[in-house]
CSV table of N, CA and C in Angstrom, one decimal:
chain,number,residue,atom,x,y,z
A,559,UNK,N,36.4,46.0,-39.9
A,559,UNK,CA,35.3,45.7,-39.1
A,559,UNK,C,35.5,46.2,-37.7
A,560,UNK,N,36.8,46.3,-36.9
A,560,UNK,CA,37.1,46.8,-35.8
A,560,UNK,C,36.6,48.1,-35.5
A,561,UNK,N,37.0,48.8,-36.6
A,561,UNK,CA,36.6,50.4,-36.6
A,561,UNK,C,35.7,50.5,-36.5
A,562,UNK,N,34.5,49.9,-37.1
A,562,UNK,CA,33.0,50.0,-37.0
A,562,UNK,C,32.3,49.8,-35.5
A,563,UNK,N,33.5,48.4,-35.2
A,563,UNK,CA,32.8,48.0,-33.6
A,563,UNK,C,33.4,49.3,-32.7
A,564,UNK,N,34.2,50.0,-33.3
A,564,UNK,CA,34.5,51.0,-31.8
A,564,UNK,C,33.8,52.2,-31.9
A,565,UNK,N,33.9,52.4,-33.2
A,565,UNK,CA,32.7,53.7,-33.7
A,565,UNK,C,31.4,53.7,-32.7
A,566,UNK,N,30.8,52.0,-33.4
A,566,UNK,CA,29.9,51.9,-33.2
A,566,UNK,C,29.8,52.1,-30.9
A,567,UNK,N,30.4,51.6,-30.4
A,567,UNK,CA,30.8,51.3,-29.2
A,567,UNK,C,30.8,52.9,-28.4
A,568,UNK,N,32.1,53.7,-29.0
A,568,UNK,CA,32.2,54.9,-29.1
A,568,UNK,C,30.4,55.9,-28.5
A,569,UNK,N,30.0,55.6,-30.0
A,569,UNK,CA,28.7,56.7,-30.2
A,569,UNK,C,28.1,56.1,-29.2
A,570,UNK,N,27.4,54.6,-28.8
A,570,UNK,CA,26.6,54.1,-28.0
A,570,UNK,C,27.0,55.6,-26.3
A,571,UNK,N,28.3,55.1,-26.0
A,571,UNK,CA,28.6,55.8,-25.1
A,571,UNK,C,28.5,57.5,-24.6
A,572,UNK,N,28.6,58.0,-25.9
A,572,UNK,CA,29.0,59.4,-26.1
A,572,UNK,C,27.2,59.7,-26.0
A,573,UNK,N,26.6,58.6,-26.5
A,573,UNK,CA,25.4,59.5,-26.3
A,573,UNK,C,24.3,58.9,-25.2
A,574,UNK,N,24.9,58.0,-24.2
A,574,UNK,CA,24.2,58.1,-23.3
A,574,UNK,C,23.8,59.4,-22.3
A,575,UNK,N,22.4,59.2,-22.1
A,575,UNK,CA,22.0,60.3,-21.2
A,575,UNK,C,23.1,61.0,-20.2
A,576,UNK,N,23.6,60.2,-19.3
A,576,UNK,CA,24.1,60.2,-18.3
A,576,UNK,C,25.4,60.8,-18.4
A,577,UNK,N,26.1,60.7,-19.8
A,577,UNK,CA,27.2,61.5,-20.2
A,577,UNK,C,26.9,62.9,-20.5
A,578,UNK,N,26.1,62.9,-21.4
A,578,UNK,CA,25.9,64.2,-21.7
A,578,UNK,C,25.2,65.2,-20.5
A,579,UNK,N,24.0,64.7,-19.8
A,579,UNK,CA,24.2,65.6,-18.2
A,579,UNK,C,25.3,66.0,-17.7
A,580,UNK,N,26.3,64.7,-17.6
A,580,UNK,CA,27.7,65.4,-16.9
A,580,UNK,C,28.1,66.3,-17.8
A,581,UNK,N,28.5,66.4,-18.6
A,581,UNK,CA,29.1,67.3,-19.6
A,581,UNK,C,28.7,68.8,-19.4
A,582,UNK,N,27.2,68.7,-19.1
A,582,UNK,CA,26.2,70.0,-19.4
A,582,UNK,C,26.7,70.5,-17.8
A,583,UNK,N,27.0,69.4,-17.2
A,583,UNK,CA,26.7,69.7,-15.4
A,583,UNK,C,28.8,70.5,-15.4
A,584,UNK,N,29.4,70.0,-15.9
A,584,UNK,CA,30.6,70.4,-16.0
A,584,UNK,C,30.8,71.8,-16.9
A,585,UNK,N,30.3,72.0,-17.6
A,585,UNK,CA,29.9,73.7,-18.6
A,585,UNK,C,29.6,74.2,-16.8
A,586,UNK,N,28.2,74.1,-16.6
A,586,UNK,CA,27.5,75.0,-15.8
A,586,UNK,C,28.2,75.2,-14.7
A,587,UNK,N,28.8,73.9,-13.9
A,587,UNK,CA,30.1,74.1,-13.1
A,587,UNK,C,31.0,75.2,-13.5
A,588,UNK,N,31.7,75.0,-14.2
A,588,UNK,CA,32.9,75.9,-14.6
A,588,UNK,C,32.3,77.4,-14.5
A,589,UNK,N,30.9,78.3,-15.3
A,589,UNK,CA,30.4,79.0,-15.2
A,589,UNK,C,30.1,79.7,-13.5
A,590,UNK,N,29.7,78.6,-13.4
A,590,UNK,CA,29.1,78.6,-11.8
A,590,UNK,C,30.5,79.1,-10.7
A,591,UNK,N,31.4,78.6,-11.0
A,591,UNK,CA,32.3,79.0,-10.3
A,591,UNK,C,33.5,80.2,-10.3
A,592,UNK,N,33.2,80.2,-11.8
A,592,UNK,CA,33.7,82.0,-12.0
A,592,UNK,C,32.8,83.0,-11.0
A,593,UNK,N,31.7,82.7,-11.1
A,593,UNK,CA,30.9,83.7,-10.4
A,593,UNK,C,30.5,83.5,-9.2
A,594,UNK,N,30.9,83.0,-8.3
A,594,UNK,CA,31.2,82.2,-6.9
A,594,UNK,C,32.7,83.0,-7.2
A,595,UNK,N,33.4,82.9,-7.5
A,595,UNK,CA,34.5,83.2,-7.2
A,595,UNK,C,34.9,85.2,-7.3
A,596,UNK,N,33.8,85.4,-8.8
A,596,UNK,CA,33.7,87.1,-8.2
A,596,UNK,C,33.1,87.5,-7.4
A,597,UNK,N,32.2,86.7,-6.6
A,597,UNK,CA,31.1,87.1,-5.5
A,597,UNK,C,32.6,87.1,-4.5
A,598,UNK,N,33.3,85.9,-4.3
A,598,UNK,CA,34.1,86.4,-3.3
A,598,UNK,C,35.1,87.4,-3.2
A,599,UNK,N,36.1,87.7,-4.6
A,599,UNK,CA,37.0,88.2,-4.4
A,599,UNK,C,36.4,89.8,-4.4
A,600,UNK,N,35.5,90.3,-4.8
A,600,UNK,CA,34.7,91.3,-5.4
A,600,UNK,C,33.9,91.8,-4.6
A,601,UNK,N,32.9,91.1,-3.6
A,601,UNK,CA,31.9,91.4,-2.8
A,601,UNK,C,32.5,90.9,-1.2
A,602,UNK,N,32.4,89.9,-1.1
A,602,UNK,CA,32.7,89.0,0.3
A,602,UNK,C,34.2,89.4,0.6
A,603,UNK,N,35.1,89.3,0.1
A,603,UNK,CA,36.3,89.5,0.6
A,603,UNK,C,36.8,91.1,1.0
A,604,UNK,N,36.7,91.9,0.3
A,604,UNK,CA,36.8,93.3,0.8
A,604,UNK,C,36.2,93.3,2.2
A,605,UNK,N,35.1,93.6,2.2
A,605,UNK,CA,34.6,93.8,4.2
A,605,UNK,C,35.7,93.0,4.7
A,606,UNK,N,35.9,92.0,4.4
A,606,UNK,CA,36.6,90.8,5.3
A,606,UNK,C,38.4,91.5,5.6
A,607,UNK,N,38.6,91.9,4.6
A,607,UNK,CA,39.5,93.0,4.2
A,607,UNK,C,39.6,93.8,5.5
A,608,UNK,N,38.6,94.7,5.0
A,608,UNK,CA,38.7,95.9,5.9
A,608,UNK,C,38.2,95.6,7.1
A,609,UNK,N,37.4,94.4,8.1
A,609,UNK,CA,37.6,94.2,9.6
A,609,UNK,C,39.1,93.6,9.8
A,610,UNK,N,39.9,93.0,9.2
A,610,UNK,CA,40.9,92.9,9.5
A,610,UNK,C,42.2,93.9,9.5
A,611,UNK,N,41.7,95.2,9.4
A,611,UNK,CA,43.0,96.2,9.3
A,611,UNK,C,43.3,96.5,7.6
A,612,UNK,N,42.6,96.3,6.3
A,612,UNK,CA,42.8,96.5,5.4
A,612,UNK,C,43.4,96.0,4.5
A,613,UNK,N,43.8,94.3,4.9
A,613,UNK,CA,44.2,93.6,4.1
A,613,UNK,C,43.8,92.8,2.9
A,614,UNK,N,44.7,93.0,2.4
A,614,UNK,CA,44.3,92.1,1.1
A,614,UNK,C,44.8,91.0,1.4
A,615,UNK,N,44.4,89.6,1.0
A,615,UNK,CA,44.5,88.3,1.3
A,615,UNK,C,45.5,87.7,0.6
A,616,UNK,N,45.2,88.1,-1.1
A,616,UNK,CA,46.2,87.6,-2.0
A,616,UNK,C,47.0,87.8,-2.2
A,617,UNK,N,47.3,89.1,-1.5
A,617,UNK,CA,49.3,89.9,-1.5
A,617,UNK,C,49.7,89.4,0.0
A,618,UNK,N,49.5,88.7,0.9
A,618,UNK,CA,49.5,87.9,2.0
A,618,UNK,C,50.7,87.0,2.0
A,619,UNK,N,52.2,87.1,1.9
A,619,UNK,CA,52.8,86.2,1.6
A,619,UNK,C,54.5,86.3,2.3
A,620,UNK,N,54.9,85.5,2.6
A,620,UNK,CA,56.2,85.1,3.2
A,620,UNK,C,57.6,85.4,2.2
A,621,UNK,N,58.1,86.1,2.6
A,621,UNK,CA,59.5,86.1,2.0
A,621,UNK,C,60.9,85.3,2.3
A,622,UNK,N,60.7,84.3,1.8
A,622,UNK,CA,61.9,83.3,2.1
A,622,UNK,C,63.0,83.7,1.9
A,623,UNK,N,63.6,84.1,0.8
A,623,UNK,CA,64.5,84.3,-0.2
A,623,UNK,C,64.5,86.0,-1.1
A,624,UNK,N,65.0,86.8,-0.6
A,624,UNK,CA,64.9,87.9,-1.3
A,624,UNK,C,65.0,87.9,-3.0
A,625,UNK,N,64.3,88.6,-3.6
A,625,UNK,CA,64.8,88.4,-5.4
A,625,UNK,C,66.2,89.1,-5.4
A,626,UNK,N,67.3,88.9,-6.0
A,626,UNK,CA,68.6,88.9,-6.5
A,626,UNK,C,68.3,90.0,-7.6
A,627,UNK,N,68.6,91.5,-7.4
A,627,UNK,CA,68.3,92.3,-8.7
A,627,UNK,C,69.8,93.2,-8.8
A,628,UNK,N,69.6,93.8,-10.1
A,628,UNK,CA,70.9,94.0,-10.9
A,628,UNK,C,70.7,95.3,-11.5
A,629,UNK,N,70.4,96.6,-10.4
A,629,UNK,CA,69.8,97.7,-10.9
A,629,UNK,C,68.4,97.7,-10.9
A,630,UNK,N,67.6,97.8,-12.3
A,630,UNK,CA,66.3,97.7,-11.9
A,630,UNK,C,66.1,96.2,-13.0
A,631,UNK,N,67.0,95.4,-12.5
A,631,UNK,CA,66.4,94.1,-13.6
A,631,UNK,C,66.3,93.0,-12.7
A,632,UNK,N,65.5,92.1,-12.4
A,632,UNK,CA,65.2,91.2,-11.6
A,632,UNK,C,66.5,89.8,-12.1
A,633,UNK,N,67.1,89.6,-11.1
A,633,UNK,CA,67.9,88.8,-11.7
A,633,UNK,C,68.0,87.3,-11.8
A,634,UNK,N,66.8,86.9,-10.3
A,634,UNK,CA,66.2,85.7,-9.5
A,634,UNK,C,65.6,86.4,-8.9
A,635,UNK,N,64.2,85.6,-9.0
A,635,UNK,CA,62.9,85.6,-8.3
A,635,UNK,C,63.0,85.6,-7.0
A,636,UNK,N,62.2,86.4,-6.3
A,636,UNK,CA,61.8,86.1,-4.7
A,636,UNK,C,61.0,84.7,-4.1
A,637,UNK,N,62.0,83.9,-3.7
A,637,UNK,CA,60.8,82.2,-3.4
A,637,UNK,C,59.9,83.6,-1.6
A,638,UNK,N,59.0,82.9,-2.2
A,638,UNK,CA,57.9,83.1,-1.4
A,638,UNK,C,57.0,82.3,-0.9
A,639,UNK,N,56.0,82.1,0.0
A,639,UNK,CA,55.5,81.5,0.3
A,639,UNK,C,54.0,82.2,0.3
A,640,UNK,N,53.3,82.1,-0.5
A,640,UNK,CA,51.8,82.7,-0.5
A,640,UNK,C,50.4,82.3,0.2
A,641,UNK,N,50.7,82.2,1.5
A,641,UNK,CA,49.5,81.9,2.1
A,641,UNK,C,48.4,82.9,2.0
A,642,UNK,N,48.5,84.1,1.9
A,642,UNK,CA,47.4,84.9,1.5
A,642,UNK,C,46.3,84.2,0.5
A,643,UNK,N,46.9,83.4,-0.6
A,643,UNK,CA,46.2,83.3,-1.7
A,643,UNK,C,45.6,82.1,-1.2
A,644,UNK,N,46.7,81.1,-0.5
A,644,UNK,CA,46.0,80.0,0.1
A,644,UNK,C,44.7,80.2,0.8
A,645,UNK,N,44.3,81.4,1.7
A,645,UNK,CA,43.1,81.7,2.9
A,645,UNK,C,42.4,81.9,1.1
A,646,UNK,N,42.9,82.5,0.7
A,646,UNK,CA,41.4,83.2,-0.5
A,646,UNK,C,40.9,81.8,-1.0
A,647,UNK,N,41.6,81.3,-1.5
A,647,UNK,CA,41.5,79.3,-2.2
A,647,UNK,C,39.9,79.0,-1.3
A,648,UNK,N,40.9,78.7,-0.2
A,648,UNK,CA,40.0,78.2,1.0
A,648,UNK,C,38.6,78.8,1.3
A,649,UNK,N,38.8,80.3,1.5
A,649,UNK,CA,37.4,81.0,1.4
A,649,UNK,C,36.6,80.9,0.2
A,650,UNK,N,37.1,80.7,-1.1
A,650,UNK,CA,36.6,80.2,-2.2
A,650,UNK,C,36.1,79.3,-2.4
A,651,UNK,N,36.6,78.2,-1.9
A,651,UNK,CA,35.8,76.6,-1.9
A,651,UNK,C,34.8,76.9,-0.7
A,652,UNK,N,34.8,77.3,0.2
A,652,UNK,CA,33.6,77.2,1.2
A,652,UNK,C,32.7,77.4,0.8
A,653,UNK,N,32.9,79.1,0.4
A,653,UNK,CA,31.5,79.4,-0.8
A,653,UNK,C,30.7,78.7,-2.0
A,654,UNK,N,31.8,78.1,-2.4
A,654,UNK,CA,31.6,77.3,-3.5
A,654,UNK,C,30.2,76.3,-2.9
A,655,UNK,N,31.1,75.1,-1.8
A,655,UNK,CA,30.6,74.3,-1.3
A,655,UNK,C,29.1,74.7,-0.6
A,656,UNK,N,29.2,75.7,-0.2
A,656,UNK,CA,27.8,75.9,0.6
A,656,UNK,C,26.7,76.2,-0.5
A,657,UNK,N,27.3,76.9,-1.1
A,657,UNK,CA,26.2,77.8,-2.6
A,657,UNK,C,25.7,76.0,-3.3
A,658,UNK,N,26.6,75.0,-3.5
A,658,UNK,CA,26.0,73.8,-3.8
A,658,UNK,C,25.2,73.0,-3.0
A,659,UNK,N,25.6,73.4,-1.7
A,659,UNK,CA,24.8,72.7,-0.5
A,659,UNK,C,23.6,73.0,-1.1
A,660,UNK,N,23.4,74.6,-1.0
A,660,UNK,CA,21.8,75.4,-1.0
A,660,UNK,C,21.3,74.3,-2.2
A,661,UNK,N,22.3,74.7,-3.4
A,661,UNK,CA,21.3,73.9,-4.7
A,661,UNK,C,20.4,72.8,-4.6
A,662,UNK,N,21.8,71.9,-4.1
A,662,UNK,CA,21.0,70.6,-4.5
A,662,UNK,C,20.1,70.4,-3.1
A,663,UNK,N,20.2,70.8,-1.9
A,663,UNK,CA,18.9,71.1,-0.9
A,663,UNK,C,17.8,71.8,-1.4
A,664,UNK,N,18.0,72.6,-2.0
A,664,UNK,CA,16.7,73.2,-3.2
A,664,UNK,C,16.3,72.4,-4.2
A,665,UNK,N,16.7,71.3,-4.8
A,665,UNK,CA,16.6,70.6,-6.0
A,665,UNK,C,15.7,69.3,-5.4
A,666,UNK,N,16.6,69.1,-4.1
A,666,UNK,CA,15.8,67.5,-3.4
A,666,UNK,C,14.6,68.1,-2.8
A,667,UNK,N,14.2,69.3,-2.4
A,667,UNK,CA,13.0,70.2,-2.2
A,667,UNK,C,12.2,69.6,-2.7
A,668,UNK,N,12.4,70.6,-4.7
A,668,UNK,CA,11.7,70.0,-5.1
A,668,UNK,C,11.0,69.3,-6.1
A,669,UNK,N,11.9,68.1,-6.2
A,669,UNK,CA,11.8,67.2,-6.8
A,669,UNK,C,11.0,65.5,-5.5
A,670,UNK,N,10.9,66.4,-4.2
A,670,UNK,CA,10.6,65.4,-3.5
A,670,UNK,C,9.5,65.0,-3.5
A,671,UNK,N,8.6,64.0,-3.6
A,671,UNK,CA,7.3,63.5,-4.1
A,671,UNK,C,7.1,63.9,-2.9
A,672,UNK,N,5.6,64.7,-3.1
A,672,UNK,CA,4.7,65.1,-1.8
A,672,UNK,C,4.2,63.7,-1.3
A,673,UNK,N,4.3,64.0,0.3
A,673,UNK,CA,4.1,62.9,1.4
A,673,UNK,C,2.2,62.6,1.1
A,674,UNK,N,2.0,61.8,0.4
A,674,UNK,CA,0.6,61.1,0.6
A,674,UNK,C,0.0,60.8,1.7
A,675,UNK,N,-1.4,60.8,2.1
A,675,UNK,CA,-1.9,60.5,2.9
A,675,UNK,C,-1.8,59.0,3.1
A,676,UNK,N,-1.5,58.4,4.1
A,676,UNK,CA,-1.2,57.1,4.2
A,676,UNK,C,-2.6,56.2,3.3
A,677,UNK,N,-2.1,55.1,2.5
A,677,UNK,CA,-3.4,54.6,1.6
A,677,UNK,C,-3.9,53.3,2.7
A,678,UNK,N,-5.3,52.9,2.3
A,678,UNK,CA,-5.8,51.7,3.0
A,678,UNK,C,-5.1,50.7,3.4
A,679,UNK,N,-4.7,50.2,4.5
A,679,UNK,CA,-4.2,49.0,4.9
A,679,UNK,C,-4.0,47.7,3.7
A,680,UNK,N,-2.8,47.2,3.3
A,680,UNK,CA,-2.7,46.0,2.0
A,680,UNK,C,-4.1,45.0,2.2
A,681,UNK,N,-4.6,44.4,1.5
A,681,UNK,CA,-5.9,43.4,2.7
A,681,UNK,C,-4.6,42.3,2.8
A,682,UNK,N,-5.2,41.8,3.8
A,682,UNK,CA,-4.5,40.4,4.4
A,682,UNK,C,-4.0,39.3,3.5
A,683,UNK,N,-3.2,39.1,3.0
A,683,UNK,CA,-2.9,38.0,2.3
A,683,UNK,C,-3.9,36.6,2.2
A,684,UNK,N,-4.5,36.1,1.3
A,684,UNK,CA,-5.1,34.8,1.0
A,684,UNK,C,-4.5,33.8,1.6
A,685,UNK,N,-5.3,33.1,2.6
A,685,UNK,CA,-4.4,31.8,3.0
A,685,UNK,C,-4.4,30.2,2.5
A,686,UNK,N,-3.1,30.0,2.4
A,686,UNK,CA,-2.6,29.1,1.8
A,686,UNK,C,-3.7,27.7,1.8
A,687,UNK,N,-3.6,26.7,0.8
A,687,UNK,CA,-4.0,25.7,0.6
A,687,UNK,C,-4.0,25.2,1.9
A,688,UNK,N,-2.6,24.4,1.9
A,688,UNK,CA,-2.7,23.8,3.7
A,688,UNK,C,-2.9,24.9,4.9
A,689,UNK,N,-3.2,26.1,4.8
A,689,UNK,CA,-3.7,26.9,6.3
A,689,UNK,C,-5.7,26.7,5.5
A,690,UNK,N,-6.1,26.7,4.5
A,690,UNK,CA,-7.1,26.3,4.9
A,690,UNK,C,-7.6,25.1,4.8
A,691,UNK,N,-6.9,24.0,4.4
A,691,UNK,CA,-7.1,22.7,5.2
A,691,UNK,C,-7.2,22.6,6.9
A,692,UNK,N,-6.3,23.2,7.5
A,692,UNK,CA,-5.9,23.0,8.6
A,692,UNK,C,-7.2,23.5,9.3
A,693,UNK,N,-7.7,25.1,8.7
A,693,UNK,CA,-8.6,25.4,9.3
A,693,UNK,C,-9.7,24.5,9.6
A,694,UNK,N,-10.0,23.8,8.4
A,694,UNK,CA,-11.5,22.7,7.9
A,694,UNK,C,-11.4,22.0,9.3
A,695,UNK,N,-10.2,21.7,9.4
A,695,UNK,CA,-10.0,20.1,10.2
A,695,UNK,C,-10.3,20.7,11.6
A,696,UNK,N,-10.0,21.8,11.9
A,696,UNK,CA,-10.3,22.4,13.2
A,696,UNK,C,-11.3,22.9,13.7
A,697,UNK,N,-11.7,23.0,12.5
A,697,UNK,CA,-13.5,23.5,12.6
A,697,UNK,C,-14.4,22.1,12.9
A,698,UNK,N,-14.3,20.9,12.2
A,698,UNK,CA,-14.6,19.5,12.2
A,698,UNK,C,-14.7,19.1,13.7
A,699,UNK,N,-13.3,19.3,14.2
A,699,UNK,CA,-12.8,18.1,14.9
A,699,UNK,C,-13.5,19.7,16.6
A,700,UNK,N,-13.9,20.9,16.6
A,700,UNK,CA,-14.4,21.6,17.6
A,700,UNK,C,-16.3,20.8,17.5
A,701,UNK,N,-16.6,20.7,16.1
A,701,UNK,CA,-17.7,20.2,16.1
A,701,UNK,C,-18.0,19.1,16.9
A,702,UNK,N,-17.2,18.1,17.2
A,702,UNK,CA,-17.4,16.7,17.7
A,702,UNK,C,-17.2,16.8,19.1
């Protein structure tokens, strides 16, 4: 009977709307960001490249520790410190981040309900039992 309640429990979950959007929104992400990411390394970064003297960003790196070789065989690795790759990271999430800015600023565009012309004023609320007693009594008692 357990198994049934988690199955059951399970499926409820798996197929709410709101999972499966994410899921779809997580595909398209991943996609989305290969290609954000060849826009930069491919398109955007070269110029960037070449006003800077011709550098490449991702061979950009510190040599702490020389590699240890033994003829032509690497014996121990070079520790390095790759901040080149780090600026590319960085310049990659900006892009990222801005190219999502645009989206969903394009998405709240428009999906935003067009601004209506303001409708007729609510009418005035009906007044109460005792506000129109009160009135009676004041209308009466101006009479006399």
């Amino acid at each position: 009977m357990a198994k049934s309640s988690f199955i059951q429990d399970f499926k409820a979950f798996a197929l709410k709307g709101n999972v499966v959007d994410m899921a779809v929104g997580v595909i398209i992400g991943g996609a989305f960001g290969k290609i954000v990411t060849s826009i930069v390394s491919n398109v955007i970064m070269p110029p960037i490249g070449l006003l800077v003297g011709g550098a490449d960003f991702t061979n950009m790196k510190w040599v702490m520790k020389e590699a240890v070789m033994n003829g032509e065989e690497v014996v121990k690795e070079a520790v390095t410190l790759n901040y080149g790759q780090f600026i590319q990271d960085v310049v990659d999430f900006l892009i990222i981040a801005l190219c999502i800015f645009f989206v969903i600023k394009g998405i709240t565009a428009l999906t935003k309900k067009k601004e209506e012309a303001p409708a007729e004023p609510a009418p005035e609320p009906e007044p109460s039992a005792e506000e129109k007693l009160l009135t009676e009594i004041r209308d009466l008692l101006k009479e006399k």
